[in-house]
Coordinates of C-alpha atoms in Angstrom, one line a residue:
V1 CA 16.4 5.3 25.3
V2 CA 16.6 8.7 23.7
S3 CA 13.4 9.7 21.3
M4 CA 13.3 12.7 19.6
R5 CA 11.0 14.4 16.3
G6 CA 13.2 15.1 12.8
R7 CA 12.0 17.0 9.6
H8 CA 8.2 16.5 9.4
G9 CA 7.9 14.9 12.5
R10 CA 9.4 11.5 12.4
K11 CA 11.1 9.6 15.0
I12 CA 15.2 9.3 15.7
F13 CA 16.2 6.7 18.4
L14 CA 19.4 6.9 19.9
Q15 CA 20.9 4.9 23.0
C16 CA 23.1 7.2 25.4
T17 CA 25.3 5.5 27.2
V18 CA 27.1 8.1 30.6
V19 CA 30.7 6.1 31.9
L20 CA 32.9 7.9 34.3
Q21 CA 36.5 8.0 33.1
K22 CA 39.0 8.7 35.6
C23 CA 37.3 12.4 37.5
S24 CA 35.2 12.6 34.0
Y25 CA 31.6 11.6 32.9
H26 CA 31.3 11.2 29.2
V27 CA 27.8 11.3 27.5
V28 CA 28.2 9.1 24.6
F29 CA 25.3 8.6 22.0
T30 CA 25.2 5.2 19.3
D31 CA 22.1 4.5 16.7
F32 CA 19.3 2.0 17.7
N33 CA 19.6 0.1 15.0
D34 CA 20.7 -3.4 16.3
L35 CA 18.0 -2.8 19.4
P36 CA 15.1 -4.0 20.4
F37 CA 12.3 -1.1 21.2
P38 CA 11.3 -0.4 24.0
Y39 CA 7.6 -0.5 22.9
R40 CA 6.9 -1.7 19.4
I41 CA 3.0 -0.6 17.8
E42 CA 1.3 -3.0 16.1
N43 CA -1.3 -2.7 13.7
H44 CA -3.5 -5.9 12.7
S45 CA -7.1 -4.3 11.8
R46 CA -7.2 -2.8 8.7
V47 CA -8.4 1.0 9.2
C48 CA -5.2 4.1 9.8
V49 CA -4.7 4.7 13.9
E50 CA -3.1 7.9 15.0
Y51 CA -1.3 7.6 18.1
R52 CA 0.8 10.1 20.3
Q53 CA 1.4 10.4 24.1
T54 CA -0.8 11.5 26.6
E55 CA -1.0 15.8 27.1
S56 CA 2.7 16.1 25.0
P57 CA 2.8 18.8 22.1
C58 CA 3.7 16.0 19.2
S59 CA 1.1 15.5 16.5
M60 CA -1.0 12.7 15.7
A61 CA 1.6 10.3 14.2
Q62 CA -0.2 7.4 11.1
L63 CA 0.1 4.2 11.4
D64 CA -1.1 2.5 8.2
P65 CA -3.2 -1.2 8.2
G66 CA -1.0 -4.0 8.3
S67 CA 2.3 -2.0 9.4
W68 CA 4.4 -1.8 12.3
V69 CA 6.1 1.0 14.0
G70 CA 8.9 1.7 16.8
Y71 CA 8.4 3.6 19.5
H72 CA 9.4 5.4 22.6
W73 CA 7.6 8.7 25.3
D74 CA 8.1 11.7 24.0
E75 CA 7.8 13.1 27.3
P76 CA 9.5 10.2 29.3
A77 CA 8.9 12.9 32.5
L78 CA 4.6 13.5 31.5
K79 CA 3.4 10.7 33.7
P80 CA 1.2 8.3 34.0
H81 CA 2.7 6.6 30.9
A82 CA -0.6 7.6 28.6
L83 CA -0.8 6.9 24.8
D84 CA -4.1 8.4 22.4
F85 CA -5.2 6.5 19.9
Q86 CA -7.8 7.7 17.5
V87 CA -9.7 5.7 14.3
T88 CA -10.0 9.0 12.0
G89 CA -13.6 10.6 12.0
G90 CA -14.0 7.7 15.0
E91 CA -14.0 8.3 19.5
K92 CA -10.5 9.4 20.9
Q93 CA -9.4 7.2 23.6
T94 CA -6.4 7.2 26.4
V95 CA -4.8 3.9 27.3
K96 CA -2.6 3.2 30.4
I97 CA 0.7 1.2 28.9
T98 CA 2.7 -1.1 31.2
P99 CA 4.5 -4.1 31.0
K100 CA 2.0 -5.7 32.4
P101 CA 0.5 -7.8 29.2
Y102 CA -3.3 -7.9 29.4
T103 CA -6.2 -9.2 27.1
H104 CA -7.9 -6.4 26.4
L105 CA -7.3 -2.8 27.4
T106 CA -10.3 -1.1 25.7
A107 CA -11.4 -0.6 22.3
L108 CA -11.7 2.1 19.4
V109 CA -15.2 3.1 18.0
Y110 CA -15.8 4.3 14.8
E111 CA -18.5 5.4 12.4
N112 CA -18.1 3.0 9.2
A113 CA -20.2 4.5 6.0
V114 CA -21.3 3.2 2.8
Y115 CA -21.7 3.9 -0.5
L116 CA -25.2 2.5 -2.5
T117 CA -22.8 1.9 -5.7
L118 CA -24.1 0.9 -8.9
V119 CA -22.2 -2.4 -9.5
D120 CA -22.4 -2.6 -13.7
T121 CA -20.2 0.2 -13.6
W122 CA -17.3 -0.5 -11.5
E123 CA -15.0 -2.4 -13.4
G124 CA -12.3 -2.9 -10.9
G125 CA -14.2 -3.9 -8.0
A126 CA -16.1 -1.8 -5.7
P127 CA -14.2 0.4 -2.9
V128 CA -12.9 -2.0 -0.5
M129 CA -10.2 -2.6 1.3
K130 CA -6.9 -4.9 0.7
D131 CA -5.4 -7.2 3.1
M132 CA -1.9 -5.5 4.0
P133 CA 1.1 -7.5 5.3
I134 CA 2.8 -6.0 8.3
T135 CA 5.6 -3.7 7.0
H136 CA 8.0 -1.5 9.0
L137 CA 7.8 2.1 9.0
D138 CA 11.3 3.3 8.8
N139 CA 12.4 6.8 10.4
S140 CA 12.2 8.4 6.8
A141 CA 8.8 10.9 6.3
F142 CA 6.1 9.2 4.2
R143 CA 2.6 10.1 3.9
S144 CA -0.5 7.5 4.0
V145 CA -1.5 6.9 0.5
R146 CA -5.5 6.1 1.4
V147 CA -6.7 3.1 -1.7
D148 CA -10.2 4.8 -1.5
E149 CA -7.8 7.6 -3.3
R150 CA -6.3 5.5 -5.5
L151 CA -9.9 4.0 -7.1
A152 CA -11.2 7.2 -7.8
Q153 CA -9.5 7.2 -11.8
S154 CA -12.4 5.9 -13.0
S155 CA -15.1 8.1 -14.8
S156 CA -17.2 5.3 -15.3
R157 CA -17.8 4.3 -11.1
L158 CA -21.5 5.8 -9.8
V159 CA -22.9 5.7 -6.6
L160 CA -26.2 7.4 -5.5
D161 CA -25.9 11.0 -4.2
V162 CA -27.3 13.9 -3.3
P163 CA -25.5 16.8 -4.5
Q164 CA -27.7 19.7 -3.6
G165 CA -31.3 19.9 -2.0
H166 CA -33.4 16.5 -1.1
Q167 CA -32.8 15.0 -4.9
V168 CA -31.2 11.5 -5.0
L169 CA -28.6 11.3 -8.7
I170 CA -26.1 8.7 -10.5
K171 CA -22.9 10.5 -10.0
Q172 CA -19.6 9.5 -10.3
Y173 CA -17.9 8.1 -7.4
N174 CA -15.9 11.3 -5.4
P175 CA -13.9 9.3 -2.3
H176 CA -13.3 13.2 -0.7
S177 CA -17.5 13.9 -0.9
I178 CA -19.3 13.5 1.9
T179 CA -22.3 13.6 0.2
Q180 CA -22.8 10.3 -1.2
L181 CA -22.1 8.2 2.0
W182 CA -25.0 6.5 3.7
Q183 CA -26.1 4.2 6.9
V184 CA -27.8 1.5 7.2
T185 CA -29.9 1.4 10.3
A186 CA -30.8 -1.3 12.4
T187 CA -34.3 -1.7 11.2
G188 CA -33.2 -1.4 7.7
Q189 CA -33.6 2.5 6.6
L190 CA -30.6 4.2 4.2
M191 CA -29.7 7.1 6.4
H192 CA -27.7 10.3 4.4
F193 CA -24.7 10.6 6.3
K194 CA -24.7 14.4 5.8
T195 CA -28.1 15.7 5.9
K196 CA -29.6 12.5 8.7
L197 CA -32.7 12.2 6.5
Y198 CA -33.6 9.0 5.5
L199 CA -34.3 7.8 1.4
D200 CA -38.0 7.9 -0.1
I201 CA -39.8 9.1 -1.9
P202 CA -41.8 12.6 -2.2
G203 CA -45.4 10.9 -2.6
R204 CA -47.1 7.9 -1.8
A205 CA -46.5 4.4 -4.3
P206 CA -46.3 5.1 -7.7
N207 CA -49.2 4.2 -10.4
P208 CA -48.6 0.9 -12.2
G209 CA -46.2 1.1 -15.2
T210 CA -44.7 4.6 -13.4
Y211 CA -41.8 4.9 -11.5
A212 CA -40.8 7.7 -8.6
S213 CA -38.2 9.1 -7.7
L214 CA -35.7 9.2 -4.6
T215 CA -35.6 12.0 -2.7
L216 CA -34.2 12.4 1.3
K217 CA -37.3 12.6 4.2
E218 CA -37.0 12.9 8.0
L219 CA -37.6 9.4 9.4
D220 CA -42.1 8.8 9.4
D221 CA -43.4 5.9 11.5
K222 CA -46.6 6.4 8.8
R223 CA -44.0 6.4 5.7
H224 CA -42.9 2.7 7.2
I225 CA -42.7 1.4 3.4
T226 CA -41.2 3.9 1.5
Q227 CA -38.2 4.3 4.1
T228 CA -37.4 0.3 5.0
W229 CA -35.0 -1.1 2.6
T230 CA -33.8 -4.0 1.6
F231 CA -30.3 -5.3 -0.4
Q232 CA -32.2 -8.5 -2.5
D233 CA -29.8 -12.0 -3.1
N234 CA -30.3 -10.6 -6.5
G235 CA -28.3 -7.7 -6.1
H236 CA -31.8 -5.1 -6.2
L237 CA -32.6 -2.3 -4.2
T238 CA -36.0 -2.7 -2.6
C239 CA -38.3 -1.4 -0.6
L240 CA -42.0 -2.6 1.0
I241 CA -43.4 -1.9 -1.5
P242 CA -44.0 -5.3 -4.3
N243 CA -41.9 -5.6 -7.3
M244 CA -40.6 -2.2 -7.4
A245 CA -36.0 -1.4 -7.2
V246 CA -34.7 1.1 -6.9
S247 CA -33.6 1.9 -11.1
V248 CA -32.1 5.2 -13.1
R249 CA -34.2 7.2 -15.6
N250 CA -34.8 5.9 -18.6
G251 CA -32.2 3.4 -18.3
L252 CA -29.0 6.2 -18.7
F253 CA -26.1 5.7 -15.9
H254 CA -24.8 8.8 -16.9
D255 CA -22.8 11.3 -14.2
G256 CA -26.0 13.0 -12.9
S257 CA -29.1 10.7 -14.2
D258 CA -32.3 10.5 -11.5
A259 CA -31.8 7.9 -9.6
V260 CA -35.9 6.3 -9.1
L261 CA -38.0 3.7 -7.9
D262 CA -39.4 1.8 -10.7
M263 CA -40.8 -1.4 -12.3
M264 CA -38.9 -5.3 -11.0
S265 CA -39.4 -6.1 -15.0
K266 CA -37.1 -3.2 -16.5
S267 CA -34.7 -5.0 -14.8
P268 CA -32.9 -2.4 -12.5
P269 CA -29.1 -2.5 -11.8
Q270 CA -27.8 -4.1 -9.4
I271 CA -27.1 -1.8 -6.6
K272 CA -24.6 -2.8 -3.3
S273 CA -23.8 -1.1 0.0
H274 CA -19.6 -1.1 0.2
K275 CA -18.6 0.0 3.2
R276 CA -16.5 3.1 2.8
R277 CA -13.4 1.2 5.7
P278 CA -12.5 -1.7 5.9
G279 CA -13.7 -3.0 9.5
V280 CA -16.6 -4.1 11.7
G281 CA -16.4 -0.1 13.3
A282 CA -14.5 -1.4 16.3
V283 CA -10.7 -2.3 17.2
L284 CA -9.9 -4.2 20.1
I285 CA -6.4 -2.6 21.8
K286 CA -3.9 -5.0 23.9
T287 CA -0.5 -5.5 25.0
A288 CA 2.0 -8.3 24.8
L289 CA 5.1 -9.3 25.8
D290 CA 8.0 -10.1 23.4
G291 CA 10.9 -10.4 24.9
P292 CA 12.0 -6.5 26.7
T293 CA 9.7 -4.9 23.9
V294 CA 6.5 -4.0 25.5
V295 CA 3.6 -5.1 22.3
V296 CA 0.4 -2.7 21.7
K297 CA -1.4 -4.5 19.0
L298 CA -4.6 -3.2 17.8
V299 CA -6.9 -6.0 16.7
D300 CA -10.2 -5.5 14.4
A301 CA -13.0 -6.5 17.0
H302 CA -14.3 -9.5 14.2
E303 CA -11.3 -10.7 12.9
G304 CA -9.0 -11.4 15.6
E305 CA -5.4 -11.1 14.9
R306 CA -4.2 -11.8 12.4
A307 CA -0.2 -13.3 11.7
V308 CA 2.4 -10.5 11.6
Y309 CA 4.9 -10.4 8.5
R310 CA 8.8 -9.6 8.9
S311 CA 9.3 -5.9 8.3
S312 CA 10.8 -4.8 5.6
G313 CA 14.1 -3.7 7.0
S314 CA 17.4 -3.9 6.4
E315 CA 17.1 -7.3 5.5
V316 CA 14.8 -7.3 2.9
N317 CA 16.8 -7.9 -0.1
K318 CA 18.2 -11.2 1.7
P319 CA 17.4 -14.5 0.4
P320 CA 15.2 -16.1 2.8
P321 CA 17.6 -18.4 5.3
T322 CA 16.1 -22.4 4.7
P323 CA 14.5 -24.0 7.1
F324 CA 15.7 -26.6 9.7
Q325 CA 14.2 -29.5 11.4
L326 CA 15.8 -32.4 13.1
Q327 CA 13.7 -35.5 15.1
V328 CA 15.1 -38.1 16.7
K329 CA 13.1 -40.7 18.0
M330 CA 14.4 -43.5 20.9
L331 CA 11.4 -45.3 22.0
G332 CA 12.8 -47.9 23.7
G333 CA 15.7 -46.0 25.4
I334 CA 19.2 -46.6 26.0
G335 CA 21.2 -48.2 29.3
L336 CA 24.3 -46.5 30.5
S337 CA 26.4 -49.3 32.7
V338 CA 27.7 -48.1 35.2
M339 CA 31.8 -50.3 36.5
N340 CA 33.8 -49.6 38.9
H341 CA 38.1 -50.7 39.0
V342 CA 37.7 -54.2 40.0
P343 CA 35.5 -55.0 37.2
E344 CA 32.3 -55.0 38.8
E345 CA 28.6 -52.9 37.4
I346 CA 27.8 -50.9 40.3
L347 CA 24.7 -49.1 38.6
Y348 CA 22.9 -49.1 35.9
L349 CA 20.1 -45.8 34.8
S350 CA 17.4 -46.9 32.0
L351 CA 16.3 -43.9 30.1
G352 CA 13.3 -44.7 28.2
G353 CA 11.5 -42.7 25.7
L354 CA 14.0 -40.4 24.7
A355 CA 12.7 -38.0 21.6
L356 CA 14.6 -34.5 20.5
D357 CA 13.2 -31.6 18.1
I358 CA 15.3 -29.0 16.6
E359 CA 13.4 -26.7 14.3
K360 CA 15.2 -23.7 12.6
A361 CA 12.8 -21.1 11.3
G362 CA 14.0 -17.6 9.5
D363 CA 16.0 -17.3 13.2
K364 CA 14.5 -18.5 15.1
L365 CA 15.6 -22.2 16.7
T366 CA 13.3 -24.0 18.9
V367 CA 14.4 -27.0 21.0
V368 CA 12.3 -29.5 22.9
F369 CA 13.1 -32.9 24.5
D370 CA 11.6 -35.1 26.4
L371 CA 12.2 -38.3 28.9
A372 CA 9.6 -40.1 29.0
M373 CA 10.9 -42.4 32.4
L374 CA 14.2 -42.5 34.1
Q375 CA 15.5 -45.0 36.3
A376 CA 19.2 -46.2 38.3
D377 CA 19.1 -49.8 39.7
N378 CA 21.6 -51.1 42.5
Q379 CA 23.9 -53.8 40.6
C380 CA 26.5 -54.9 44.0
R381 CA 25.1 -58.3 45.3
E382 CA 23.0 -58.7 47.7
A383 CA 21.9 -55.1 47.7
L384 CA 18.9 -54.1 50.1
V385 CA 17.8 -51.6 47.7
P386 CA 17.4 -53.2 44.3
V387 CA 15.6 -49.9 42.9
V388 CA 18.0 -46.9 43.8
L389 CA 16.2 -43.7 41.9
Y390 CA 12.3 -43.7 40.3
P391 CA 9.6 -41.7 39.2
C392 CA 6.2 -41.1 41.5
T393 CA 4.1 -40.7 38.5
T394 CA 2.7 -44.4 37.7
T395 CA 0.0 -43.1 34.9
L396 CA 2.6 -43.4 31.0
A397 CA 1.4 -40.2 30.2
D398 CA 3.6 -38.5 32.4
S399 CA 7.0 -37.8 31.2
A400 CA 10.0 -38.1 33.7
C401 CA 11.9 -34.4 31.8
H402 CA 10.7 -32.3 29.5
V403 CA 12.4 -29.4 28.4
R404 CA 11.6 -26.4 25.8
V405 CA 14.5 -23.0 24.7
V406 CA 13.1 -21.2 22.3
R407 CA 16.1 -18.8 20.8
E408 CA 15.6 -15.6 18.2
V409 CA 19.0 -13.6 16.7
R410 CA 17.9 -10.3 16.1
G411 CA 19.4 -6.8 15.1
D412 CA 21.9 -8.4 11.9
G413 CA 23.0 -11.1 14.2
K414 CA 23.9 -9.1 17.5
L415 CA 21.3 -9.0 19.7
V416 CA 20.1 -12.4 21.3
V417 CA 17.0 -12.8 22.8
Y418 CA 14.9 -16.2 25.0
P419 CA 11.5 -15.3 24.8
E420 CA 10.5 -18.5 26.0
I421 CA 12.4 -21.4 28.8
Q422 CA 10.6 -24.2 30.2
A423 CA 11.9 -26.9 32.4
F424 CA 9.8 -29.5 33.8
L425 CA 10.8 -32.7 36.2
A426 CA 8.8 -35.3 37.4
D427 CA 8.9 -36.5 40.9
F428 CA 11.6 -38.3 42.2
S429 CA 12.3 -40.8 45.3
T430 CA 15.6 -42.6 45.7
Q431 CA 17.5 -45.1 48.2
V432 CA 20.5 -45.8 48.2
D433 CA 22.2 -48.2 50.8
E434 CA 25.9 -47.8 52.0
V435 CA 27.7 -50.9 50.7
L436 CA 26.5 -48.8 47.0
L437 CA 27.4 -45.4 48.4
L438 CA 30.5 -46.5 49.4
K439 CA 31.0 -48.2 46.2
L440 CA 30.2 -44.7 45.0
I441 CA 32.3 -43.2 46.8
Q442 CA 35.1 -44.7 45.3
F443 CA 34.0 -45.0 41.8
F444 CA 34.7 -40.7 42.0
E445 CA 37.7 -41.0 44.1
I446 CA 36.1 -38.7 46.5
A447 CA 38.2 -39.9 49.1
N448 CA 42.0 -39.9 47.2
D449 CA 41.3 -36.7 46.2
A450 CA 40.6 -35.6 49.9
Q451 CA 44.0 -37.2 50.7
K452 CA 46.0 -36.1 48.2
K453 CA 44.2 -32.4 49.1
A454 CA 45.1 -33.2 53.3
N455 CA 49.2 -34.1 52.3
R456 CA 49.3 -31.5 49.5
T457 CA 51.9 -28.5 52.4
K458 CA 53.0 -25.2 51.0
P459 CA 57.0 -26.0 50.0
E460 CA 59.3 -24.2 53.0
T461 CA 61.2 -21.4 51.8
E462 CA 64.7 -21.7 51.9
F463 CA 67.0 -18.7 52.4
K464 CA 70.8 -19.5 51.7
L465 CA 73.4 -17.2 53.4
T466 CA 76.8 -16.5 51.9
N467 CA 79.6 -14.2 52.4

């Protein structure tokens, strides 16, 4: 496999074959469309992840949430083979990729700031990332469009902002402004993402019937009452001062209004925190094997692995194949008698608990065969050993034979992969007396075949001389 970069850094995969014909070597390059990728990176998380080969001069490539992309090393000579992963604004982690699957390699940690939104002004909902199915990123160049950028279309969406100085204002939502981001600490404080100062009021608690402006201050244990905030069940943002909540001066909801701490009796607006990016701030990196492909999975730490949907490729416009399932169960089993030419019954086979399950879903075919009991009885007269073959297990739950085969068709039907083949055979005991053995040999005509082979001779070559 040859991996190259085209325009805009897009990946191009080619299959290279070297053929020796007579005294010349032929190097043949063909498309790689119908073959499985050596590596596949799946992003099961809800955030964009950047990746590239460690110490490679290539720039970081971006993998959107709910998408996967085929991969091969840009620089095969750079060893050990490893990948650098990074969530935008988070730490970079280097992962060594090997064919051996691991349950957990490492985790990507990123800061997940929040917006303090006025719920009533968000007609289309809060800025949260929606679920996206797994789709295929083809070789064409693409530019990711972030979900929060698409949400910045309505002028009525308002959030708490500190555009300059320390005064907190009500401003229009801007996904590119860092002054609108906050962090909720473990002890209940609201820290401004840019200034690293904490939400507070200028002085002490306001007098009854009055309000106080919101501002930013250094963390101070003496101001614990006005620096500890709680998001109430009714949607109000309150500090430890009773009967007071965050509101808007004079109740005017427009861009540039002052954010204040006012009485609860004045019906303050609902304020909720919404994450800038979905997820919990940690993405686990795992590896698995899918036939000949090494799969690198990026999974959210709390949600776990989501379902991987079909990739959007050349088959996306084709109608999905009709699922098919066939189940055959013969609980009573079947019996087979072996008769010789006399005629005389010499052997009886009992097969009990037969079950066959064939299921076809898409390009995946699963065949499962179970045999609960297998026994062979000697039917000869005056037999010394009445039972010839029987399983050693004594419990009914044990199967005498179990076979499971999974078959998948990929690459427009040009590649067949068997990701799973299982075969189980229980322990059996066998005893055969000389009378039955002789009759079995006669039945299969082993002696007759041997006699025929011994009598065969090569035809003599005759030479006839004529004058």
